[in-house]
Amino acid sequence: MKNNQAFDILSKIIKDTTLSKEEQVLIEEWRKKSHTNQQMYLFATTQVSVDSLPENMIEYKAIYERIKHNISQSESHPEKSTTEIHRISLLSKMWKYAAVFALGIVSTMAVMHLTSSDSSSTLSEITVPKGSISEVMLPDSSVVIINSNSKLSYSSDFLSEKRVVNLDGEAFFKVKKQMNGNEFAVRSKGTQIVVKGTEFNVRAYQDNSTVEATLVKGAIVFCADKKSISLKPEQRLVYNTANKEMVVQKTNLEDTEWRNGRYTFKDISLKEVIEILNRIYNANVVINEASQNIVFSGCIDRTNSLKHSLDVITLATGTHFQTINDTIYLKK
């Protein structure tokens, strides 16, 4: 089936017009041909509420309204020649915007890479540099807030039987529950977290020896080494990739407040604190070996300057810092 015929059927779907059996078969076959087709079908059948989109996506709200308006106009236009021109023009626009929705909606601080893993699959990878936080809307309307120095990737068959993303770094997930019950899975460093619709945080940087999952609401199942543990809201699981140990702790969710720029530390080694500082400020702070195991308790707000945060740390730990060129040296 050609795209213009698919466009006619999608227009009927958006206008809640009953499809014939032949049209149902045709659109189903067309939908399965590509990831972009899947996105256009999802776009037409779900008819996402414009008001439900985040405020920073005003541009996409306008696109959505314009497409719906143009479809309505093209379907009701009495002159065939004008309708045909309008339809072809709108078809081109819809496919252009479908590409945007197929990739997910990404804030400007992130970088999107596309790579072909085989003849039928494309890998979408979102990279967030140090010093940045980005919010992404996935093709299923789930929202992911990605922390500094992190990568999130998913395949073009994301909307198939199981929604799977791969994470290197830290991200907060607001997973949209699917009517068909499709699960959502986050894979990282040999672990997998399985959910259906929930909110949770995952921290899994490659240079750390742990994977942490914190559940805000709903339910998740953490899987690793042929073992699985179910978490309840306000619980955090820490998995040690070296000794394979899993520990479940009660949490007040402070470790998810990085989304709002707030980092709370309780008896955390300066080595780990400085690693986080370097990520969120895109800085180069070096700590000498003798000071790495000093523990720090306190709060850091990324909206404050790096110097302010270092002042907070040094005052609490009895250390001091010195800046030489672009490097900051911290020691006892």
mmCIF file of C-alpha atoms in Angstrom:
data_model
loop_
_atom_site.group_PDB
_atom_site.id
_atom_site.type_symbol
_atom_site.label_atom_id
_atom_site.label_comp_id
_atom_site.label_asym_id
_atom_site.label_seq_id
_atom_site.Cartn_x
_atom_site.Cartn_y
_atom_site.Cartn_z
ATOM 1 C CA MET A 1 0.000 0.000 0.000
ATOM 2 C CA LYS A 2 1.301 3.445 -0.919
ATOM 3 C CA ASN A 3 1.760 6.152 1.688
ATOM 4 C CA ASN A 4 -0.988 8.370 0.276
ATOM 5 C CA GLN A 5 -3.497 5.532 0.698
ATOM 6 C CA ALA A 6 -2.254 5.002 4.255
ATOM 7 C CA PHE A 7 -2.672 8.727 4.842
ATOM 8 C CA ASP A 8 -6.333 8.516 3.803
ATOM 9 C CA ILE A 9 -6.926 5.682 6.276
ATOM 10 C CA LEU A 10 -5.067 7.487 9.085
ATOM 11 C CA SER A 11 -7.204 10.552 8.439
ATOM 12 C CA LYS A 12 -10.308 8.418 8.922
ATOM 13 C CA ILE A 13 -8.910 7.031 12.178
ATOM 14 C CA ILE A 14 -8.251 10.513 13.553
ATOM 15 C CA LYS A 15 -11.791 11.557 12.592
ATOM 16 C CA ASP A 16 -13.220 8.408 14.261
ATOM 17 C CA THR A 17 -14.577 7.117 10.948
ATOM 18 C CA THR A 18 -15.235 3.368 10.911
ATOM 19 C CA LEU A 19 -12.794 1.478 8.693
ATOM 20 C CA SER A 20 -13.815 -1.287 6.341
ATOM 21 C CA LYS A 21 -12.320 -4.751 6.889
ATOM 22 C CA GLU A 22 -10.119 -4.225 3.844
ATOM 23 C CA GLU A 23 -8.838 -0.915 5.221
ATOM 24 C CA GLN A 24 -8.138 -2.517 8.600
ATOM 25 C CA VAL A 25 -6.021 -5.213 6.935
ATOM 26 C CA LEU A 26 -4.200 -2.685 4.742
ATOM 27 C CA ILE A 27 -3.316 -0.294 7.566
ATOM 28 C CA GLU A 28 -2.153 -3.164 9.786
ATOM 29 C CA GLU A 29 0.171 -4.455 7.052
ATOM 30 C CA TRP A 30 1.445 -0.937 6.374
ATOM 31 C CA ARG A 31 2.019 -0.270 10.083
ATOM 32 C CA LYS A 32 4.358 -3.270 10.412
ATOM 33 C CA LYS A 33 6.588 -2.213 7.513
ATOM 34 C CA SER A 34 8.662 0.384 9.380
ATOM 35 C CA HIS A 35 9.223 2.091 12.715
ATOM 36 C CA THR A 36 8.083 5.434 11.277
ATOM 37 C CA ASN A 37 4.842 3.812 10.112
ATOM 38 C CA GLN A 38 4.343 2.470 13.639
ATOM 39 C CA GLN A 39 4.780 5.973 15.015
ATOM 40 C CA MET A 40 2.287 7.474 12.572
ATOM 41 C CA TYR A 41 -0.227 4.779 13.463
ATOM 42 C CA LEU A 42 0.328 5.379 17.187
ATOM 43 C CA PHE A 43 0.018 9.118 16.611
ATOM 44 C CA ALA A 44 -3.351 8.645 14.874
ATOM 45 C CA THR A 45 -4.847 6.009 17.170
ATOM 46 C CA THR A 46 -3.864 7.404 20.567
ATOM 47 C CA GLN A 47 -4.579 11.058 19.736
ATOM 48 C CA VAL A 48 -2.411 12.288 22.583
ATOM 49 C CA SER A 49 -3.944 15.095 24.600
ATOM 50 C CA VAL A 50 -2.088 18.277 23.711
ATOM 51 C CA ASP A 51 -2.499 19.536 27.264
ATOM 52 C CA SER A 52 -0.684 16.465 28.594
ATOM 53 C CA LEU A 53 2.562 17.370 26.828
ATOM 54 C CA PRO A 54 5.218 19.157 28.940
ATOM 55 C CA GLU A 55 5.354 22.949 28.734
ATOM 56 C CA ASN A 56 8.786 22.849 27.088
ATOM 57 C CA MET A 57 7.208 21.103 24.086
ATOM 58 C CA ILE A 58 5.042 23.991 22.871
ATOM 59 C CA GLU A 59 6.485 23.591 19.385
ATOM 60 C CA TYR A 60 5.179 20.023 19.210
ATOM 61 C CA LYS A 61 1.791 21.061 20.556
ATOM 62 C CA ALA A 62 1.497 23.490 17.664
ATOM 63 C CA ILE A 63 2.553 20.802 15.185
ATOM 64 C CA TYR A 64 -0.036 18.393 16.565
ATOM 65 C CA GLU A 65 -2.850 20.934 16.347
ATOM 66 C CA ARG A 66 -1.829 21.988 12.841
ATOM 67 C CA ILE A 67 -1.780 18.404 11.570
ATOM 68 C CA LYS A 68 -5.226 17.691 13.014
ATOM 69 C CA HIS A 69 -6.594 20.922 11.549
ATOM 70 C CA ASN A 70 -5.125 20.255 8.114
ATOM 71 C CA ILE A 71 -6.466 16.706 8.075
ATOM 72 C CA SER A 72 -9.933 17.988 8.844
ATOM 73 C CA GLN A 73 -9.657 20.616 6.116
ATOM 74 C CA SER A 74 -8.320 18.225 3.496
ATOM 75 C CA GLU A 75 -11.019 15.636 4.171
ATOM 76 C CA SER A 76 -13.876 18.116 3.888
ATOM 77 C CA HIS A 77 -12.610 20.127 0.885
ATOM 78 C CA PRO A 78 -15.040 19.722 -2.021
ATOM 79 C CA GLU A 79 -12.603 20.345 -4.887
ATOM 80 C CA LYS A 80 -10.676 17.246 -5.827
ATOM 81 C CA SER A 81 -7.690 19.011 -7.373
ATOM 82 C CA THR A 82 -7.170 21.284 -4.384
ATOM 83 C CA THR A 83 -7.704 18.407 -1.987
ATOM 84 C CA GLU A 84 -5.127 16.300 -3.782
ATOM 85 C CA ILE A 85 -2.529 19.068 -3.622
ATOM 86 C CA HIS A 86 -3.345 19.716 0.016
ATOM 87 C CA ARG A 87 -3.202 15.998 0.791
ATOM 88 C CA ILE A 88 0.207 15.512 -0.792
ATOM 89 C CA SER A 89 1.581 18.592 0.970
ATOM 90 C CA LEU A 90 0.197 17.469 4.318
ATOM 91 C CA LEU A 91 1.438 13.927 3.772
ATOM 92 C CA SER A 92 4.953 15.270 3.359
ATOM 93 C CA LYS A 93 4.621 17.304 6.556
ATOM 94 C CA MET A 94 3.219 14.376 8.526
ATOM 95 C CA TRP A 95 6.104 12.125 7.559
ATOM 96 C CA LYS A 96 8.560 14.858 8.488
ATOM 97 C CA TYR A 97 7.002 15.185 11.933
ATOM 98 C CA ALA A 98 6.649 11.424 12.241
ATOM 99 C CA ALA A 99 10.422 11.225 12.169
ATOM 100 C CA VAL A 100 10.493 13.527 15.196
ATOM 101 C CA PHE A 101 8.024 11.389 17.131
ATOM 102 C CA ALA A 102 9.736 8.185 15.997
ATOM 103 C CA LEU A 103 12.930 9.329 17.688
ATOM 104 C CA GLY A 104 11.155 10.605 20.749
ATOM 105 C CA ILE A 105 11.142 14.258 21.785
ATOM 106 C CA VAL A 106 14.541 15.301 23.086
ATOM 107 C CA SER A 107 15.553 18.496 24.825
ATOM 108 C CA THR A 108 18.205 20.573 23.085
ATOM 109 C CA MET A 109 20.990 19.713 25.534
ATOM 110 C CA ALA A 110 21.034 16.074 24.416
ATOM 111 C CA VAL A 111 22.623 14.643 21.283
ATOM 112 C CA MET A 112 20.758 12.028 19.233
ATOM 113 C CA HIS A 113 22.686 9.444 17.234
ATOM 114 C CA LEU A 114 21.161 6.959 14.787
ATOM 115 C CA THR A 115 22.961 3.773 13.798
ATOM 116 C CA SER A 116 21.775 0.784 11.804
ATOM 117 C CA SER A 117 22.294 -2.451 13.697
ATOM 118 C CA ASP A 118 21.028 -4.581 10.812
ATOM 119 C CA SER A 119 18.912 -4.257 7.686
ATOM 120 C CA SER A 120 15.655 -3.921 9.610
ATOM 121 C CA SER A 121 16.634 -2.219 12.867
ATOM 122 C CA THR A 122 17.919 1.224 13.810
ATOM 123 C CA LEU A 123 19.431 2.121 17.173
ATOM 124 C CA SER A 124 18.602 5.529 18.629
ATOM 125 C CA GLU A 125 21.113 6.758 21.216
ATOM 126 C CA ILE A 126 20.674 9.897 23.318
ATOM 127 C CA THR A 127 23.856 11.266 24.878
ATOM 128 C CA VAL A 128 23.766 13.881 27.638
ATOM 129 C CA PRO A 129 27.125 15.597 28.261
ATOM 130 C CA LYS A 130 28.611 16.564 31.606
ATOM 131 C CA GLY A 131 27.005 19.632 33.120
ATOM 132 C CA SER A 132 23.597 18.967 31.534
ATOM 133 C CA ILE A 133 20.259 17.296 32.242
ATOM 134 C CA SER A 134 17.852 16.402 29.432
ATOM 135 C CA GLU A 135 14.236 15.298 29.257
ATOM 136 C CA VAL A 136 13.152 12.847 26.566
ATOM 137 C CA MET A 137 9.737 11.634 25.468
ATOM 138 C CA LEU A 138 9.994 8.092 24.123
ATOM 139 C CA PRO A 139 7.831 6.769 21.256
ATOM 140 C CA ASP A 140 5.361 5.257 23.771
ATOM 141 C CA SER A 141 4.935 8.668 25.502
ATOM 142 C CA SER A 142 7.012 7.575 28.502
ATOM 143 C CA VAL A 143 9.197 10.396 29.829
ATOM 144 C CA VAL A 144 12.852 9.972 30.813
ATOM 145 C CA ILE A 145 14.938 12.611 32.610
ATOM 146 C CA ILE A 146 18.586 11.824 31.868
ATOM 147 C CA ASN A 147 21.363 12.984 34.176
ATOM 148 C CA SER A 148 24.804 14.326 33.269
ATOM 149 C CA ASN A 149 27.307 12.141 31.422
ATOM 150 C CA SER A 150 24.691 9.498 30.576
ATOM 151 C CA LYS A 151 23.502 7.592 27.510
ATOM 152 C CA LEU A 152 20.111 6.084 26.736
ATOM 153 C CA SER A 153 19.461 3.923 23.680
ATOM 154 C CA TYR A 154 16.622 1.904 22.186
ATOM 155 C CA SER A 155 15.932 0.008 18.990
ATOM 156 C CA SER A 156 13.440 0.859 16.256
ATOM 157 C CA ASP A 157 11.352 -2.144 17.359
ATOM 158 C CA PHE A 158 10.780 -0.405 20.714
ATOM 159 C CA LEU A 159 6.993 -0.620 20.332
ATOM 160 C CA SER A 160 6.963 -4.356 19.677
ATOM 161 C CA GLU A 161 6.148 -6.965 22.309
ATOM 162 C CA LYS A 162 8.538 -5.528 24.910
ATOM 163 C CA ARG A 163 9.751 -1.943 25.294
ATOM 164 C CA VAL A 164 13.487 -2.077 26.037
ATOM 165 C CA VAL A 165 15.980 0.731 26.690
ATOM 166 C CA ASN A 166 19.672 0.515 27.551
ATOM 167 C CA LEU A 167 21.174 2.903 30.092
ATOM 168 C CA ASP A 168 24.737 3.932 30.837
ATOM 169 C CA GLY A 169 24.579 6.519 33.618
ATOM 170 C CA GLU A 170 21.577 7.800 35.551
ATOM 171 C CA ALA A 171 17.981 8.481 34.559
ATOM 172 C CA PHE A 172 14.553 8.946 36.105
ATOM 173 C CA PHE A 173 11.728 7.113 34.320
ATOM 174 C CA LYS A 174 8.027 7.941 34.161
ATOM 175 C CA VAL A 175 6.758 4.892 32.308
ATOM 176 C CA LYS A 176 3.465 5.068 30.444
ATOM 177 C CA LYS A 177 1.335 1.990 30.985
ATOM 178 C CA GLN A 178 0.239 0.352 27.719
ATOM 179 C CA MET A 179 -3.303 -0.863 27.083
ATOM 180 C CA ASN A 180 -1.916 -4.123 25.679
ATOM 181 C CA GLY A 181 0.106 -4.720 28.848
ATOM 182 C CA ASN A 182 3.513 -4.517 27.159
ATOM 183 C CA GLU A 183 6.327 -4.448 29.701
ATOM 184 C CA PHE A 184 9.023 -1.789 29.862
ATOM 185 C CA ALA A 185 12.582 -2.893 30.625
ATOM 186 C CA VAL A 186 15.747 -0.967 31.512
ATOM 187 C CA ARG A 187 18.973 -2.868 30.882
ATOM 188 C CA SER A 188 22.317 -1.823 32.316
ATOM 189 C CA LYS A 189 25.583 -3.529 33.258
ATOM 190 C CA GLY A 190 24.149 -7.037 33.103
ATOM 191 C CA THR A 191 20.979 -6.161 35.040
ATOM 192 C CA GLN A 192 17.376 -5.656 33.994
ATOM 193 C CA ILE A 193 14.528 -3.740 35.626
ATOM 194 C CA VAL A 194 11.049 -4.724 34.447
ATOM 195 C CA VAL A 195 7.943 -2.549 34.883
ATOM 196 C CA LYS A 196 4.589 -1.813 33.252
ATOM 197 C CA GLY A 197 3.741 1.690 34.420
ATOM 198 C CA THR A 198 5.594 3.420 37.238
ATOM 199 C CA GLU A 199 8.157 6.036 38.310
ATOM 200 C CA PHE A 200 11.664 5.053 39.340
ATOM 201 C CA ASN A 201 15.314 6.083 39.222
ATOM 202 C CA VAL A 202 18.274 4.067 37.951
ATOM 203 C CA ARG A 203 21.948 4.893 38.529
ATOM 204 C CA ALA A 204 24.370 2.685 36.601
ATOM 205 C CA TYR A 205 27.537 4.470 35.539
ATOM 206 C CA GLN A 206 30.121 2.220 33.919
ATOM 207 C CA ASP A 207 32.924 3.492 36.170
ATOM 208 C CA ASN A 208 30.974 2.601 39.344
ATOM 209 C CA SER A 209 30.821 -0.884 40.866
ATOM 210 C CA THR A 210 27.114 -0.653 41.714
ATOM 211 C CA VAL A 211 23.723 -0.407 40.044
ATOM 212 C CA GLU A 212 21.071 1.399 42.089
ATOM 213 C CA ALA A 213 17.310 1.396 41.546
ATOM 214 C CA THR A 214 14.948 3.593 43.577
ATOM 215 C CA LEU A 215 11.182 3.183 43.306
ATOM 216 C CA VAL A 216 8.971 6.263 43.695
ATOM 217 C CA LYS A 217 5.595 4.710 42.922
ATOM 218 C CA GLY A 218 4.173 1.604 41.300
ATOM 219 C CA ALA A 219 6.238 -1.581 41.244
ATOM 220 C CA ILE A 220 9.431 -2.815 39.616
ATOM 221 C CA VAL A 221 11.295 -6.112 39.481
ATOM 222 C CA PHE A 222 15.096 -5.976 39.578
ATOM 223 C CA CYS A 223 16.793 -8.910 37.840
ATOM 224 C CA ALA A 224 20.464 -9.935 37.923
ATOM 225 C CA ASP A 225 22.413 -13.201 38.069
ATOM 226 C CA LYS A 226 19.259 -15.299 37.657
ATOM 227 C CA LYS A 227 17.766 -13.668 40.759
ATOM 228 C CA SER A 228 14.897 -11.189 40.949
ATOM 229 C CA ILE A 229 13.674 -8.870 43.702
ATOM 230 C CA SER A 230 10.438 -6.853 43.719
ATOM 231 C CA LEU A 231 10.611 -3.336 45.130
ATOM 232 C CA LYS A 232 7.940 -1.312 46.889
ATOM 233 C CA PRO A 233 7.638 2.490 46.788
ATOM 234 C CA GLU A 234 10.340 4.324 48.777
ATOM 235 C CA GLN A 235 12.721 1.388 48.549
ATOM 236 C CA ARG A 236 16.173 1.436 46.968
ATOM 237 C CA LEU A 237 18.089 -1.601 45.771
ATOM 238 C CA VAL A 238 21.885 -1.484 45.541
ATOM 239 C CA TYR A 239 23.482 -4.223 43.449
ATOM 240 C CA ASN A 240 27.243 -4.765 43.639
ATOM 241 C CA THR A 241 28.470 -5.930 40.234
ATOM 242 C CA ALA A 242 31.685 -7.304 41.765
ATOM 243 C CA ASN A 243 30.386 -9.600 44.514
ATOM 244 C CA LYS A 244 26.812 -9.890 43.090
ATOM 245 C CA GLU A 245 25.279 -8.789 46.400
ATOM 246 C CA MET A 246 21.826 -7.152 46.438
ATOM 247 C CA VAL A 247 20.772 -4.910 49.332
ATOM 248 C CA VAL A 248 17.313 -3.341 49.698
ATOM 249 C CA GLN A 249 17.096 -0.160 51.773
ATOM 250 C CA LYS A 250 14.365 2.205 52.912
ATOM 251 C CA THR A 251 14.746 5.663 51.358
ATOM 252 C CA ASN A 252 13.064 9.052 51.619
ATOM 253 C CA LEU A 253 13.684 9.511 47.866
ATOM 254 C CA GLU A 254 16.347 12.194 48.342
ATOM 255 C CA ASP A 255 18.490 10.357 45.800
ATOM 256 C CA THR A 256 15.941 11.222 43.086
ATOM 257 C CA GLU A 257 16.050 14.978 43.767
ATOM 258 C CA TRP A 258 18.902 15.465 41.283
ATOM 259 C CA ARG A 259 16.093 16.115 38.778
ATOM 260 C CA ASN A 260 15.539 19.410 40.591
ATOM 261 C CA GLY A 261 19.258 20.116 40.945
ATOM 262 C CA ARG A 262 19.531 18.978 44.574
ATOM 263 C CA TYR A 263 22.048 16.353 45.714
ATOM 264 C CA THR A 264 21.913 15.069 49.296
ATOM 265 C CA PHE A 265 24.866 13.129 50.717
ATOM 266 C CA LYS A 266 25.004 11.140 53.944
ATOM 267 C CA ASP A 267 28.386 9.725 54.958
ATOM 268 C CA ILE A 268 29.566 9.511 51.342
ATOM 269 C CA SER A 269 33.287 9.344 50.547
ATOM 270 C CA LEU A 270 34.836 12.474 49.063
ATOM 271 C CA LYS A 271 36.008 10.364 46.133
ATOM 272 C CA GLU A 272 32.395 9.633 45.152
ATOM 273 C CA VAL A 273 31.238 13.184 45.914
ATOM 274 C CA ILE A 274 33.927 14.660 43.647
ATOM 275 C CA GLU A 275 33.003 12.229 40.846
ATOM 276 C CA ILE A 276 29.430 13.531 41.000
ATOM 277 C CA LEU A 277 30.642 17.132 41.187
ATOM 278 C CA ASN A 278 32.724 16.664 38.038
ATOM 279 C CA ARG A 279 29.710 15.278 36.190
ATOM 280 C CA ILE A 280 27.173 17.915 37.139
ATOM 281 C CA TYR A 281 29.507 20.897 36.650
ATOM 282 C CA ASN A 282 31.591 19.454 33.797
ATOM 283 C CA ALA A 283 34.577 20.254 35.997
ATOM 284 C CA ASN A 284 38.031 18.794 36.557
ATOM 285 C CA VAL A 285 38.395 18.463 40.321
ATOM 286 C CA VAL A 286 41.210 16.170 41.454
ATOM 287 C CA ILE A 287 41.351 14.799 44.998
ATOM 288 C CA ASN A 288 44.556 13.421 46.500
ATOM 289 C CA GLU A 289 44.608 9.813 47.661
ATOM 290 C CA ALA A 290 44.870 10.682 51.357
ATOM 291 C CA SER A 291 41.554 12.557 51.254
ATOM 292 C CA GLN A 292 39.480 10.140 49.166
ATOM 293 C CA ASN A 293 38.008 8.206 52.103
ATOM 294 C CA ILE A 294 36.964 11.262 54.118
ATOM 295 C CA VAL A 295 33.167 11.185 54.391
ATOM 296 C CA PHE A 296 30.853 14.082 53.635
ATOM 297 C CA SER A 297 27.279 14.748 54.726
ATOM 298 C CA GLY A 298 25.374 17.693 53.352
ATOM 299 C CA CYS A 299 23.508 19.136 50.363
ATOM 300 C CA ILE A 300 24.690 20.558 47.059
ATOM 301 C CA ASP A 301 22.502 22.542 44.681
ATOM 302 C CA ARG A 302 23.678 22.554 41.073
ATOM 303 C CA THR A 303 22.105 25.979 40.555
ATOM 304 C CA ASN A 304 24.876 27.339 42.785
ATOM 305 C CA SER A 305 28.373 27.881 41.419
ATOM 306 C CA LEU A 306 31.066 25.209 41.555
ATOM 307 C CA LYS A 307 33.050 27.391 43.969
ATOM 308 C CA HIS A 308 30.042 27.614 46.300
ATOM 309 C CA SER A 309 29.645 23.828 46.311
ATOM 310 C CA LEU A 310 33.360 23.333 46.963
ATOM 311 C CA ASP A 311 33.160 25.808 49.846
ATOM 312 C CA VAL A 312 30.341 23.727 51.372
ATOM 313 C CA ILE A 313 32.387 20.533 51.043
ATOM 314 C CA THR A 314 35.678 21.922 52.352
ATOM 315 C CA LEU A 315 34.000 23.602 55.327
ATOM 316 C CA ALA A 316 32.335 20.320 56.332
ATOM 317 C CA THR A 317 35.398 18.104 55.816
ATOM 318 C CA GLY A 318 38.292 20.318 56.861
ATOM 319 C CA THR A 319 39.836 20.191 53.395
ATOM 320 C CA HIS A 320 40.843 23.003 51.049
ATOM 321 C CA PHE A 321 41.164 23.458 47.300
ATOM 322 C CA GLN A 322 43.499 25.237 44.917
ATOM 323 C CA THR A 323 42.931 26.111 41.264
ATOM 324 C CA ILE A 324 45.794 25.746 38.792
ATOM 325 C CA ASN A 325 44.850 26.549 35.196
ATOM 326 C CA ASP A 326 41.672 24.520 34.508
ATOM 327 C CA THR A 327 42.222 21.961 37.261
ATOM 328 C CA ILE A 328 41.045 22.195 40.868
ATOM 329 C CA TYR A 329 43.054 20.258 43.447
ATOM 330 C CA LEU A 330 41.342 19.274 46.700
ATOM 331 C CA LYS A 331 43.272 17.937 49.681
ATOM 332 C CA LYS A 332 43.379 17.819 53.478
#
